[in-house]
Coordinates of C-alpha atoms in Angstrom, one line a residue:
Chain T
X18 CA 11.2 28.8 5.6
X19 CA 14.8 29.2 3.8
X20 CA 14.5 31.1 0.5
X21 CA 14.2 28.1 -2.5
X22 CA 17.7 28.3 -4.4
X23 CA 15.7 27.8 -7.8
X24 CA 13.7 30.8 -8.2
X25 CA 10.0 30.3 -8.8
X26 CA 7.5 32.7 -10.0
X27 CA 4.4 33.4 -8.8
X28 CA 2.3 32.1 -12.1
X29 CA 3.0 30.2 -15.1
X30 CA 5.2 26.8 -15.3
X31 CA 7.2 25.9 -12.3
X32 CA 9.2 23.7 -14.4
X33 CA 11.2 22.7 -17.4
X34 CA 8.5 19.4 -17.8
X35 CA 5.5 21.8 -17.5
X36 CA 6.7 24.4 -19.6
X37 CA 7.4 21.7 -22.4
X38 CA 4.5 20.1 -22.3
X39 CA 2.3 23.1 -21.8
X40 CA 4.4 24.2 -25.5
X41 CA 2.9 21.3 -27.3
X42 CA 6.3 19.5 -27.9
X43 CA 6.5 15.9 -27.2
X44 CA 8.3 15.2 -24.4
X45 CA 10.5 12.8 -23.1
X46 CA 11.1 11.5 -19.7
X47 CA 13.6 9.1 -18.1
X48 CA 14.1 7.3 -14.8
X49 CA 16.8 6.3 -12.6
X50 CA 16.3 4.5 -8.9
X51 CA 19.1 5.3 -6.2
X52 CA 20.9 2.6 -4.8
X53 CA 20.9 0.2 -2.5
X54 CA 23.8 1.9 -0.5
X55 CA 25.4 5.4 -0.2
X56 CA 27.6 5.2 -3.6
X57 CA 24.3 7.4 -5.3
X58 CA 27.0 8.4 -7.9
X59 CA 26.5 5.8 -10.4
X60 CA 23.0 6.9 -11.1
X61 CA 24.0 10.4 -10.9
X62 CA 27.0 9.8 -13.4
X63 CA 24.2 7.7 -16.1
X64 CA 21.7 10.5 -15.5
X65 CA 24.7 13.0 -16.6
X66 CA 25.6 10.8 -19.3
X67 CA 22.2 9.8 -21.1
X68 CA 19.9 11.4 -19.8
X69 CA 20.7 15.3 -19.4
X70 CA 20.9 15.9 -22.9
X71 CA 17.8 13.6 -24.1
X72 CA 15.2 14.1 -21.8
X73 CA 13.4 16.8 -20.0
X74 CA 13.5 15.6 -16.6
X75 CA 14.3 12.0 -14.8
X76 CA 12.1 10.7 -12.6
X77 CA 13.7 9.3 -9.6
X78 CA 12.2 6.2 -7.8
X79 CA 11.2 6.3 -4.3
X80 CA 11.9 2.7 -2.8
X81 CA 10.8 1.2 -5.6
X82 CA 9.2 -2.3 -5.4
X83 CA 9.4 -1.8 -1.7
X84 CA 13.4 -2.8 -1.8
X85 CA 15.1 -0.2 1.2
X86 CA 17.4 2.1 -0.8
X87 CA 18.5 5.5 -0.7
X88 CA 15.8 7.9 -0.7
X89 CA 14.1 9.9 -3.7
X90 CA 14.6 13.1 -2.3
X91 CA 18.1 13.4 -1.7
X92 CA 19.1 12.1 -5.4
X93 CA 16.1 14.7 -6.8
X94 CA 18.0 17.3 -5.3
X95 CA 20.9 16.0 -6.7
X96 CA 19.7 16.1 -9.9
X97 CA 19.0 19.8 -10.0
X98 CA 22.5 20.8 -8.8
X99 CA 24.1 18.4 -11.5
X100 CA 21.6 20.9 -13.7
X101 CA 19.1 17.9 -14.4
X102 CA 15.8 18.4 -13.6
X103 CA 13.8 15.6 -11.3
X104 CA 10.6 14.5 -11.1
X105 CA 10.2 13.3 -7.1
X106 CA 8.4 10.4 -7.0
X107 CA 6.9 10.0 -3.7
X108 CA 5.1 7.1 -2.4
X109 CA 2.6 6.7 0.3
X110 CA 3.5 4.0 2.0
X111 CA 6.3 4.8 4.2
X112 CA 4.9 8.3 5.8
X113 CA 2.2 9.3 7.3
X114 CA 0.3 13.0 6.8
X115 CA 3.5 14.4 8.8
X116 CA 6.0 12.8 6.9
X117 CA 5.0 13.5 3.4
X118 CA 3.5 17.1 4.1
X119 CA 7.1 18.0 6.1
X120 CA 9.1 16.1 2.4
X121 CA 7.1 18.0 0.4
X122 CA 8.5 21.7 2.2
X123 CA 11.4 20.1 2.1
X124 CA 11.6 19.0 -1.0
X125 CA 10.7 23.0 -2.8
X126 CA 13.6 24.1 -0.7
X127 CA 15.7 22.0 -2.0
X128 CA 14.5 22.7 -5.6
X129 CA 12.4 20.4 -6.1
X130 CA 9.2 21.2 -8.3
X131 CA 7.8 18.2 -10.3
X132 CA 6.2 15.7 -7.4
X133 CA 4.7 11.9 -8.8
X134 CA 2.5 11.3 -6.1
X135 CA 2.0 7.3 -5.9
X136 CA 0.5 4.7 -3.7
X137 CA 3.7 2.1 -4.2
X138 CA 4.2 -1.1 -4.0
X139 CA 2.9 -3.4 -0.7
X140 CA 6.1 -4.2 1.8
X141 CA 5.3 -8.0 1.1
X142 CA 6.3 -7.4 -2.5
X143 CA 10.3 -6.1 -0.8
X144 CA 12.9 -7.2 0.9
X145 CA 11.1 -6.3 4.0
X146 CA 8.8 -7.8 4.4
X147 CA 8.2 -7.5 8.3
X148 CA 7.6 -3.5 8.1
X149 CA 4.5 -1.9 8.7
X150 CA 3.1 -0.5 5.8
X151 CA 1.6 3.4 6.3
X152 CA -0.9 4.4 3.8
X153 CA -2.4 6.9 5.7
X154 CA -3.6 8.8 2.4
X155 CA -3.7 7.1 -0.6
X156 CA -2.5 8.9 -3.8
X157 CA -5.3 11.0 -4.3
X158 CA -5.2 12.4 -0.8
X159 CA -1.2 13.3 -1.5
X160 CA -2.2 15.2 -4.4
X161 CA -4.7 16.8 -2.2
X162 CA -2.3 17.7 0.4
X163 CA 0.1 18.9 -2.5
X164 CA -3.0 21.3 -3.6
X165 CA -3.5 22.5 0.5
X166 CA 0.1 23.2 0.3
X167 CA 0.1 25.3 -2.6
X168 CA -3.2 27.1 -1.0
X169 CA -1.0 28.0 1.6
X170 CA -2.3 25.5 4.3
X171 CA -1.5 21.8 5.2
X172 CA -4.0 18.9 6.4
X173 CA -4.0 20.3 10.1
X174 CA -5.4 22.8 11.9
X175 CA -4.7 24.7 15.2
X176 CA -5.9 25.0 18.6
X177 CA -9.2 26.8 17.2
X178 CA -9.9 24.5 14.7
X179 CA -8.8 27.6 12.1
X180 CA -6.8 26.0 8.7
X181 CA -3.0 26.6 9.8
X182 CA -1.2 28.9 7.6
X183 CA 2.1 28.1 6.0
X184 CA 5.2 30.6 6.3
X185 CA 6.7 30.6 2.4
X186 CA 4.0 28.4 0.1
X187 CA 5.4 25.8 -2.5
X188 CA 4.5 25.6 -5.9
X189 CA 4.8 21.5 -7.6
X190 CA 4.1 20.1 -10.7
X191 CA 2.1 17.5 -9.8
X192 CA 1.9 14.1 -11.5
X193 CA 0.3 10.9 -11.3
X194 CA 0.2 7.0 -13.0
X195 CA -2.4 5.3 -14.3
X196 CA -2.6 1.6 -15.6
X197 CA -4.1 2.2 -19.2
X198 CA -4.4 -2.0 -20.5
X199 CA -5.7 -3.3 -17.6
X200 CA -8.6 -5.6 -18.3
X201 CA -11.2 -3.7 -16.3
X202 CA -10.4 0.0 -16.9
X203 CA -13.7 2.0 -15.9
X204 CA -12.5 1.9 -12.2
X205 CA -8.5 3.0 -12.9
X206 CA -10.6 6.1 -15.3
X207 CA -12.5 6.6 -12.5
X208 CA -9.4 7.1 -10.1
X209 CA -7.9 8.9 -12.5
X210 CA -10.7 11.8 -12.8
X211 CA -10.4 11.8 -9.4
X212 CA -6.5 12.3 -9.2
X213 CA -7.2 15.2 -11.6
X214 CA -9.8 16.7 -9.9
X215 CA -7.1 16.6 -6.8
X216 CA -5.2 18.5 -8.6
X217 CA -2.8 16.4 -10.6
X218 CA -1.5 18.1 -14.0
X219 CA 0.0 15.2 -15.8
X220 CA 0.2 11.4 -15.7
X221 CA 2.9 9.1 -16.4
X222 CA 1.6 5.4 -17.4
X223 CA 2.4 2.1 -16.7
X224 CA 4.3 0.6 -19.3
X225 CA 2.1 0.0 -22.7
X226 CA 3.4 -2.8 -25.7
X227 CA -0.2 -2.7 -26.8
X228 CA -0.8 0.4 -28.8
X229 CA -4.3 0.0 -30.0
X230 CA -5.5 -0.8 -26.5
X231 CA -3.3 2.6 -25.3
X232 CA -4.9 4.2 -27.9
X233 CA -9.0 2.6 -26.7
X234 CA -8.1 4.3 -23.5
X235 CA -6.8 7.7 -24.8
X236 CA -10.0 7.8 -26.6
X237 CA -11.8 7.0 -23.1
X238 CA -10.2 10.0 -21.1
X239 CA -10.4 12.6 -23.9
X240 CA -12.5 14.6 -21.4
X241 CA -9.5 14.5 -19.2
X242 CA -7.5 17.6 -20.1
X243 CA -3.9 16.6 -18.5
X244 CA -1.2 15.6 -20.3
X245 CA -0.4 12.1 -20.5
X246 CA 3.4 10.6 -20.9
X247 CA 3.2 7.1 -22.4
X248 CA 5.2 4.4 -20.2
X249 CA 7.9 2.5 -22.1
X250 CA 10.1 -0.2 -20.4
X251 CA 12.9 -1.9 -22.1
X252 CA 12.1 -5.3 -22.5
X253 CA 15.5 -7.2 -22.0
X254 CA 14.2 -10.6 -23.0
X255 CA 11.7 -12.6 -24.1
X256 CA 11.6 -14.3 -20.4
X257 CA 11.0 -10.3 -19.0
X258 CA 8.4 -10.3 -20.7
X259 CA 6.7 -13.5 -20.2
X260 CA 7.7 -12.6 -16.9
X261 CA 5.5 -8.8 -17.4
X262 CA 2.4 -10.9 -18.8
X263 CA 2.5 -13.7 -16.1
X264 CA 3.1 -11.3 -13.3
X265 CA 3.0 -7.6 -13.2
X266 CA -1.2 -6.6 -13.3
X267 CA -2.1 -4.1 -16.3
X268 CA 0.7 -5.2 -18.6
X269 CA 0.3 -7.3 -21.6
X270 CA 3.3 -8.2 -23.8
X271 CA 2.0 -9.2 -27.4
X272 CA 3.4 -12.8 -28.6
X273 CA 4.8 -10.9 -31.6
X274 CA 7.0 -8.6 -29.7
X275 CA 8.1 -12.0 -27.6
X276 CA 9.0 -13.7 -31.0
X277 CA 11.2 -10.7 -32.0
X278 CA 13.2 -11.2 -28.8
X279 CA 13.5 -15.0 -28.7
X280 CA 14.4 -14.5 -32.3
X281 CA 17.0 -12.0 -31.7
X282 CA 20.9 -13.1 -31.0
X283 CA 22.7 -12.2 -28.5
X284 CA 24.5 -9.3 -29.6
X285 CA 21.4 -8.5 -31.1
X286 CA 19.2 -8.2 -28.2
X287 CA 19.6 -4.5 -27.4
X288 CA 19.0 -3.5 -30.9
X289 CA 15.8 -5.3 -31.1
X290 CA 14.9 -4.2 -27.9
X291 CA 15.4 -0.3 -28.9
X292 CA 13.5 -0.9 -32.0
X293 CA 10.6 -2.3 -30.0
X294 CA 11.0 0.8 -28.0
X295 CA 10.8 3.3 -31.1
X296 CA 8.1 1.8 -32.5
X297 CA 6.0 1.7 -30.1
X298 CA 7.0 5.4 -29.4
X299 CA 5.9 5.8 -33.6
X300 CA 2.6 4.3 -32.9
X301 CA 1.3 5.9 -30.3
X302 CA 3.4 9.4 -30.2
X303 CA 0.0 11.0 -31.9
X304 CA -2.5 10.0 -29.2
X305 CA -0.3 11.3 -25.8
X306 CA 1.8 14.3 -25.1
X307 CA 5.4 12.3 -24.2
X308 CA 6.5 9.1 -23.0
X309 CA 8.3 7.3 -20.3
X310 CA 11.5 5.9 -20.7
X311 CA 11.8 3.2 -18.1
X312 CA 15.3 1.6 -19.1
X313 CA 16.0 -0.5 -16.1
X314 CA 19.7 -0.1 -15.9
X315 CA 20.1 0.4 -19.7
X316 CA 20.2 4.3 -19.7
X317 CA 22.8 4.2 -22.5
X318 CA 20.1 2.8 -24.9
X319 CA 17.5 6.4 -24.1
X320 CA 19.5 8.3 -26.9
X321 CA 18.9 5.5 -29.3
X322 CA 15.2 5.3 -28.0
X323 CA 14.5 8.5 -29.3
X324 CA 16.4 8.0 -32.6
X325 CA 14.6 5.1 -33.5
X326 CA 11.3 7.0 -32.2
X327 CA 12.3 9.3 -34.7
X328 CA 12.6 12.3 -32.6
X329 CA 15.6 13.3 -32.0
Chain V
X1 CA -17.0 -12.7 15.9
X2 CA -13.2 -12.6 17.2
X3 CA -11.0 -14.9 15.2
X4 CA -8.6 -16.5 16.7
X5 CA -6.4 -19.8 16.1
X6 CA -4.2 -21.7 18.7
X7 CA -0.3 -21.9 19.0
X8 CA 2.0 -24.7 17.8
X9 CA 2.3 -26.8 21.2
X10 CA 5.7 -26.9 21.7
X11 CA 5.2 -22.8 22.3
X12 CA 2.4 -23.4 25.1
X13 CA 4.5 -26.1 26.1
X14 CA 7.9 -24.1 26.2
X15 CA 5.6 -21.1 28.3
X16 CA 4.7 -23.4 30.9
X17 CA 7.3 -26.2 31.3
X18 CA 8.7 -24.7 34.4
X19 CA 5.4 -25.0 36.2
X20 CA 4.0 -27.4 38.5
X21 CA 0.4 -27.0 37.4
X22 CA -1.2 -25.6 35.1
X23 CA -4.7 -25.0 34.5
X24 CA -6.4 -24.5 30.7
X25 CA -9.4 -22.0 30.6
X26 CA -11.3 -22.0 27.4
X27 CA -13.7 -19.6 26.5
X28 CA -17.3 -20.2 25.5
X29 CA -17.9 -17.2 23.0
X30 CA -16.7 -16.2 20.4
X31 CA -13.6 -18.5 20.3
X32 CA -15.9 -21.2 21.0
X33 CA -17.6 -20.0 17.6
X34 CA -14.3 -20.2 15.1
X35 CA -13.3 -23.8 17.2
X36 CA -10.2 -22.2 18.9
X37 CA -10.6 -21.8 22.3
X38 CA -14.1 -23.7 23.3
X39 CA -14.4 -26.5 25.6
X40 CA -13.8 -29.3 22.9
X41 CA -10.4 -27.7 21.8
X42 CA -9.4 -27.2 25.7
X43 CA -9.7 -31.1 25.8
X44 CA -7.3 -31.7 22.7
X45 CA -5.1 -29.3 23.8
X46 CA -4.9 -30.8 27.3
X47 CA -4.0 -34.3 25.8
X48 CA -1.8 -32.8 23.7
X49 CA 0.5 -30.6 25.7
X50 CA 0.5 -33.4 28.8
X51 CA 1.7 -36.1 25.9
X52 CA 4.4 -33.2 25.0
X53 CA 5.7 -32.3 28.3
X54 CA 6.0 -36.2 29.3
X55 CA 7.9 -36.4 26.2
X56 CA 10.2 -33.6 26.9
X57 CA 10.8 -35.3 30.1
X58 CA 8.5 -32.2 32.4
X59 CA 6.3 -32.7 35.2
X60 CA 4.2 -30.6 34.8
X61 CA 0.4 -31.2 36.0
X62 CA -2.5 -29.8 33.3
X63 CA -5.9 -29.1 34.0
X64 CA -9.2 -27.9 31.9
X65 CA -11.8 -26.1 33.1
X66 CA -13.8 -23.6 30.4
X67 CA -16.0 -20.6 31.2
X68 CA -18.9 -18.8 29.4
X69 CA -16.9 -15.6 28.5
X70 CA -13.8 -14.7 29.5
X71 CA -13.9 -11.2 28.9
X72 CA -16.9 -10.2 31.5
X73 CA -15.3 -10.2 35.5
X74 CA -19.0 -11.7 36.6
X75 CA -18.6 -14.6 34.4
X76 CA -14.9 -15.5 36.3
X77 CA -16.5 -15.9 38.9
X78 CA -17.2 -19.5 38.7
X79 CA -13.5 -19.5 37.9
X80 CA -12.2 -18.1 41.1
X81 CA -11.8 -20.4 43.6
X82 CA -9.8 -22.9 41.2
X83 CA -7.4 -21.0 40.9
X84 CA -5.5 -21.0 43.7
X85 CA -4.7 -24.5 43.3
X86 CA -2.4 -23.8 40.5
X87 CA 0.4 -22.4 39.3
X88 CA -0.5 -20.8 36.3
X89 CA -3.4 -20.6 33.5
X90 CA -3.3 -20.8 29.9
X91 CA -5.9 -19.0 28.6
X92 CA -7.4 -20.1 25.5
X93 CA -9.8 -16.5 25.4
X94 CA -8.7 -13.9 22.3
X95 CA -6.8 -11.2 24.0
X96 CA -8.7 -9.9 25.8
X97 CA -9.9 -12.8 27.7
X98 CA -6.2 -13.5 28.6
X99 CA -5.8 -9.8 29.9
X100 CA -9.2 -10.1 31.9
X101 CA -7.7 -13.1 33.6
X102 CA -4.5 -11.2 34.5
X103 CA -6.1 -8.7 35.7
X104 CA -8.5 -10.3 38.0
X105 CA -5.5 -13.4 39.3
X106 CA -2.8 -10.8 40.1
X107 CA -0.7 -13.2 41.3
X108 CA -0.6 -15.8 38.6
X109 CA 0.7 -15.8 35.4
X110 CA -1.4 -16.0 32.6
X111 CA -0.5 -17.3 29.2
X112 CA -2.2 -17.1 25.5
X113 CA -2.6 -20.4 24.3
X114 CA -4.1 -18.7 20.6
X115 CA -3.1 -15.5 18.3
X116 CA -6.2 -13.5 18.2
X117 CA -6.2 -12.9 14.2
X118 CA -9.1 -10.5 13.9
X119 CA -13.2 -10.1 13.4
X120 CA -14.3 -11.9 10.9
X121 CA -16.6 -14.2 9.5
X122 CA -16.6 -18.3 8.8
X123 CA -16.6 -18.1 5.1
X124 CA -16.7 -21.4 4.1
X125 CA -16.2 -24.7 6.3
X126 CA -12.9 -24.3 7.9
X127 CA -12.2 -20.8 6.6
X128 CA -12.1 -17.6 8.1
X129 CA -12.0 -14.0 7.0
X130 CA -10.9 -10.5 7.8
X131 CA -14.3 -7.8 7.3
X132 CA -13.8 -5.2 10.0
X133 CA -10.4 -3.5 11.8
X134 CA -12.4 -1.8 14.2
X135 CA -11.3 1.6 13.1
X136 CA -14.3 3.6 15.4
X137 CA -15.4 5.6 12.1
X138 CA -17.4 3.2 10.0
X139 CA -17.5 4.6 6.6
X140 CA -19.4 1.3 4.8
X141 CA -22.1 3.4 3.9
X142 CA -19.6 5.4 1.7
X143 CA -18.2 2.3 0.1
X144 CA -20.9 0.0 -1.1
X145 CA -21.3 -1.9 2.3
X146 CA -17.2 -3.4 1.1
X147 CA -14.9 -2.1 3.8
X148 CA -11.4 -1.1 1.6
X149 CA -9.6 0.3 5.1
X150 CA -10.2 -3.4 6.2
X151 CA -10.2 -5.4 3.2
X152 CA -7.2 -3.6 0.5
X153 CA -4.0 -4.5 1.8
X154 CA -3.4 -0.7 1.0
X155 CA -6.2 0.9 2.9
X156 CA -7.0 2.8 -0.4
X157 CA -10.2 4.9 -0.3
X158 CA -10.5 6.3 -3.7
X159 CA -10.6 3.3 -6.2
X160 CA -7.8 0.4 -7.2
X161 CA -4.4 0.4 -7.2
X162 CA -2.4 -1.1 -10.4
X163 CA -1.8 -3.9 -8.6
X164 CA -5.5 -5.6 -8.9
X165 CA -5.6 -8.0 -11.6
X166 CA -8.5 -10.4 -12.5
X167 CA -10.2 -9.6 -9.3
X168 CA -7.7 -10.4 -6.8
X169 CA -4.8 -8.5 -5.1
X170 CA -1.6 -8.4 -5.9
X171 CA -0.6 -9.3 -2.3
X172 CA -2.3 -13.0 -2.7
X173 CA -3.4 -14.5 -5.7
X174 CA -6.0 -15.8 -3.0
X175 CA -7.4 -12.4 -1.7
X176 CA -9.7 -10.7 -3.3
X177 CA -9.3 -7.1 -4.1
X178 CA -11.7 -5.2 -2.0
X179 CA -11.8 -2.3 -4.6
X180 CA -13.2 -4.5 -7.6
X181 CA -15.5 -5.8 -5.2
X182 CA -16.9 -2.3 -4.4
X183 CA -17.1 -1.3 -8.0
X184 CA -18.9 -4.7 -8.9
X185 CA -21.0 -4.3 -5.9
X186 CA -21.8 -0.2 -6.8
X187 CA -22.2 -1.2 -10.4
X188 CA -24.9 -3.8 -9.5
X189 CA -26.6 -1.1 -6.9
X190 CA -26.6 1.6 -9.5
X191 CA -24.4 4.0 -7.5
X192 CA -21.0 4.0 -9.0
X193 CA -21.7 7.8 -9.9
X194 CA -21.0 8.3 -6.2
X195 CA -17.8 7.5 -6.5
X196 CA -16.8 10.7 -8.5
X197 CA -16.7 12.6 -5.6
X198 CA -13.1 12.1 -3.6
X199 CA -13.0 10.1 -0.7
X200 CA -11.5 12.4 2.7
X201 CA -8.5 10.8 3.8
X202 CA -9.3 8.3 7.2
X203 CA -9.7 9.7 10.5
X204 CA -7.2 7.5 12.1
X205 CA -8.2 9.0 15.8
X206 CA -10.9 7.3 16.6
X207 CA -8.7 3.4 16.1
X208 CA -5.9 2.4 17.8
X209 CA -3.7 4.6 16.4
X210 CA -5.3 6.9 18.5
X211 CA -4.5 4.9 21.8
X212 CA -6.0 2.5 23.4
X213 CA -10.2 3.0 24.0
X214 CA -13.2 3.0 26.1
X215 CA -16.8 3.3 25.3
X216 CA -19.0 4.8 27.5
X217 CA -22.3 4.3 27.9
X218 CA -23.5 6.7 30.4
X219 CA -27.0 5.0 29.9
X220 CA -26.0 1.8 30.9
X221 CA -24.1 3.4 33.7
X222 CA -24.9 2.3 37.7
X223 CA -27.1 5.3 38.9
X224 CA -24.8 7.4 41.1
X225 CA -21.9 5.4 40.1
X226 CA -21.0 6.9 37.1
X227 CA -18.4 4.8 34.4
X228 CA -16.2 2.8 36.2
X229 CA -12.4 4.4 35.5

């Protein structure tokens, strides 16, 4: 294996995110999602621009929504030579055992630490539809290969049936999601204990407008000693969000965050949608460890996110 | 059971319009069963495709003639001589009736008159659905007797994805989410403590993936003869 360019050692935090979080500060994290195309260099250039300098590391979306685009790895690595630190989010969908075991080498030699090992979205939600879908582990067996990796093995074995030993071991960060307001929760807790037990060391959410419910399910997975990062997506309108409530499973927009939007003018709209941002951020900041910035496009707004959080 | 369902006519018609006759071969199991292939659906296809093929102006001669399984050579038998009087068969078998045909009439082409869906049940009247891919590991007895490698659209062993909302999938808002149906079903059964252990990710050797495959009964095998190759 090629010596990592970002030197690890052998204990204590990998990364920038686990060091922070480990620290007790509250940390923030962004998002961006590659495009659909080769010009990667308007993500790069907002990621440079908003996010360097206001969050602790931007997650970067593999395929998101099943939509073909350029890849996570290749804009994680990116990141780290534009000095911004990534969290690779890897779905398995599109690669088998091989695949993500192979992405996963690949991706510590390229610099890569923190890994968001997810499930992602069917191909019938994309734009193609046709493909067959993989899912030949499901998250909690990616977190598992992540662990055999770090052990110094993979899934495999060789001709003797002996575990396979791996030349140069990787070290990860390793996250995972969970869908906090969903109306049956035991069974997302109980996945979650068992993405833990896999080996996963902090958890982004989906995104949350309901902080008493957030904070019914903090309350639930107290035993669960892993840092949690609180999702937050921009709202851009009151028909996103009737949107979120009608469609997107484990997200519930109150009316009276609706009314604020329909309310809002125009030239308003961004404003009232930061606020909404902040305050949720206010109200739940004392129950997690961070949260999520999902802006959707709007990376500009993440400074004034975490100025109306009251953090900056 | 094998589910199958039959193709649009104009697609049987359009396999076999350059033809001189054609014979329809329905099979009397398990197609017979989900009322795709049986006898009674040879005779409305007959009518129906020779009403077509007049229509698109072919002269094309069509025949029925249904057998008690298509996918056992003994049971062809009554087939056989038949055959050489046409030009081609349409079988209306699942798969592998119509490669049991081919194999045993080299020298006439055989045609699928249904899409083999998959094994399933009859749910309700007129409804059919998925309950077993045939994987070669069954691991029901793990999952509360509700297969999730069959059943969630993303073969997910270790619990929901964030996609299941009141029940169903986020694929259809008609399919049911085989993972609420396992934690219902566990609940109910007083197990759902097994669940805290992880589920081993799928042995995907023993399915298709791992090619095609054989069972081999060495019991049931002709004294002397061993299995067939």
């Amino acid at each position: 294996m090629t010596e990592p360019h970002v030197e690890t050692p052998a204990t204590g935090p990998v990364s920038k995110l686990q060091a922070e979080l480990d620290s007790g500060k509250f940390v923030f994290t962004g998002e961006i999602g590659p495009a659909k195309g080769t010009n990667v260099e308007k993500c790069l250039h907002e990621a440079e621009e908003y996010l360097k300098h206001t969050v602790t590391a931007v997650n970067v979306t593999d395929i998101q929504t099943a939509v073909m685009r350029t890849g996570s790895l290749s804009v994680s690595h990116m990141l780290t030579d534009r000095g911004i630190e990534p969290v690779y989010q890897m779905v398995t969908r599109d690669r088998n055992r091989l695949g993500l075991q192979s992405d996963l080498l690949s991706a510590y030699c390229l610099g890569v630490r923190n890994v968001l090992a997810l499930t992602g979205d069917h191909v019938s939600m994309g734009d193609h539809p046709d493909a067959k879908p993989v899912y030949d582990l499901d998250s909690v067996g990616l977190l598992e290969a992540m662990s055999t990796l770090e052990r110094g093995s993979d899934m495999g074995s060789d001709a003797k049936g002996n575990p396979n030993v791996l030349d140069g071991v990787p070290r990860f960060f390793k996250g995972c999601a969970v869908t906090p307001c969903t109306e049956e929760v035991e069974p997302q807790i109980i996945k979650l204990e068992k993405k833990v037990q896999a080996g996963a060391q902090f958890v982004q959410t989906q995104a949350v407008y309901d902080p008493e419910a957030f904070e019914r399910f903090m309350e639930k997975i107290a035993h669960i000693k892993v840092p949690v990062l609180v999702g937050i997506v921009m709202l851009k309108n009151a028909g996103m969000a009737r949107y979120m409530n009608s469609s997107v499973p484990g997200v519930f927009v109150p009316e009276s965050i609706i009314q604020r939007l329909v309310k809002a003018s125009k030239d308003d709209k961004q404003k009232v949608s930061i606020d909404i941002c902040g305050e949720l951020i206010q109200k739940m900041k004392h129950c997690c460890q961070g949260a999520h910035l999902m802006t959707l496009g709007w990376d500009h707004c993440v400074p004034a996110i975490i100025q109306a959080a009251g953090l900056a | 059971m094998i589910v199958a369902d039959r193709k649009k006519i104009p697609e049987i018609r359009d396999m076999i319009r350059s033809h001189k006759r054609v014979l329809l071969v329905g099979c009397g199991t398990c197609v017979t069963v989900c009322l795709a292939g049986g006898e009674r659906e040879v005779g409305i296809l007959g009518s129906a495709l020779r009403m077509s093929l007049k229509l698109a102006g072919c002269t094309v001669a069509v025949d029925e003639y249904t057998i008690e399984r298509q996918c056992e050579d003994a049971f062809i038998d009554a087939l056989a001589p038949r055959v050489k009087e046409y030009d081609a068969i349409v079988s209306l078998g699942c798969g592998a009736g119509v490669q049991t045909l081919a194999e045993r009439f080299p020298t006439t082409p055989v045609y699928p008159g249904l899409n083999t869906q998959f094994i399933g049940i009859l749910e309700s009247q007129g409804v059919w659905t998925e309950k077993c891919l045939g994987c070669g590991h069954c691991r029901l007895g793990e999952f509360a007797g509700v297969c999730p490698i069959t059943r969630c659209a993303k073969r997910l062993l270790n619990g929901p994805c964030g996609g299941s909302r009141e029940g169903k999938c986020e694929i259809h808002a008609d399919t049911e989410c085989a993972w609420q149906r396992i934690y219902d079903r566990a609940k109910a059964l007083g197990i759902l403590a097994k669940f805290d252990a992880i589920a081993q990710p799928h042995d995907w050797s023993t399915g298709i993936d791992g090619g095609p495959r054989k069972v081999i009964r060495e019991d049931q095998c002709i004294a002397g003869m061993g299995p067939k190759a």
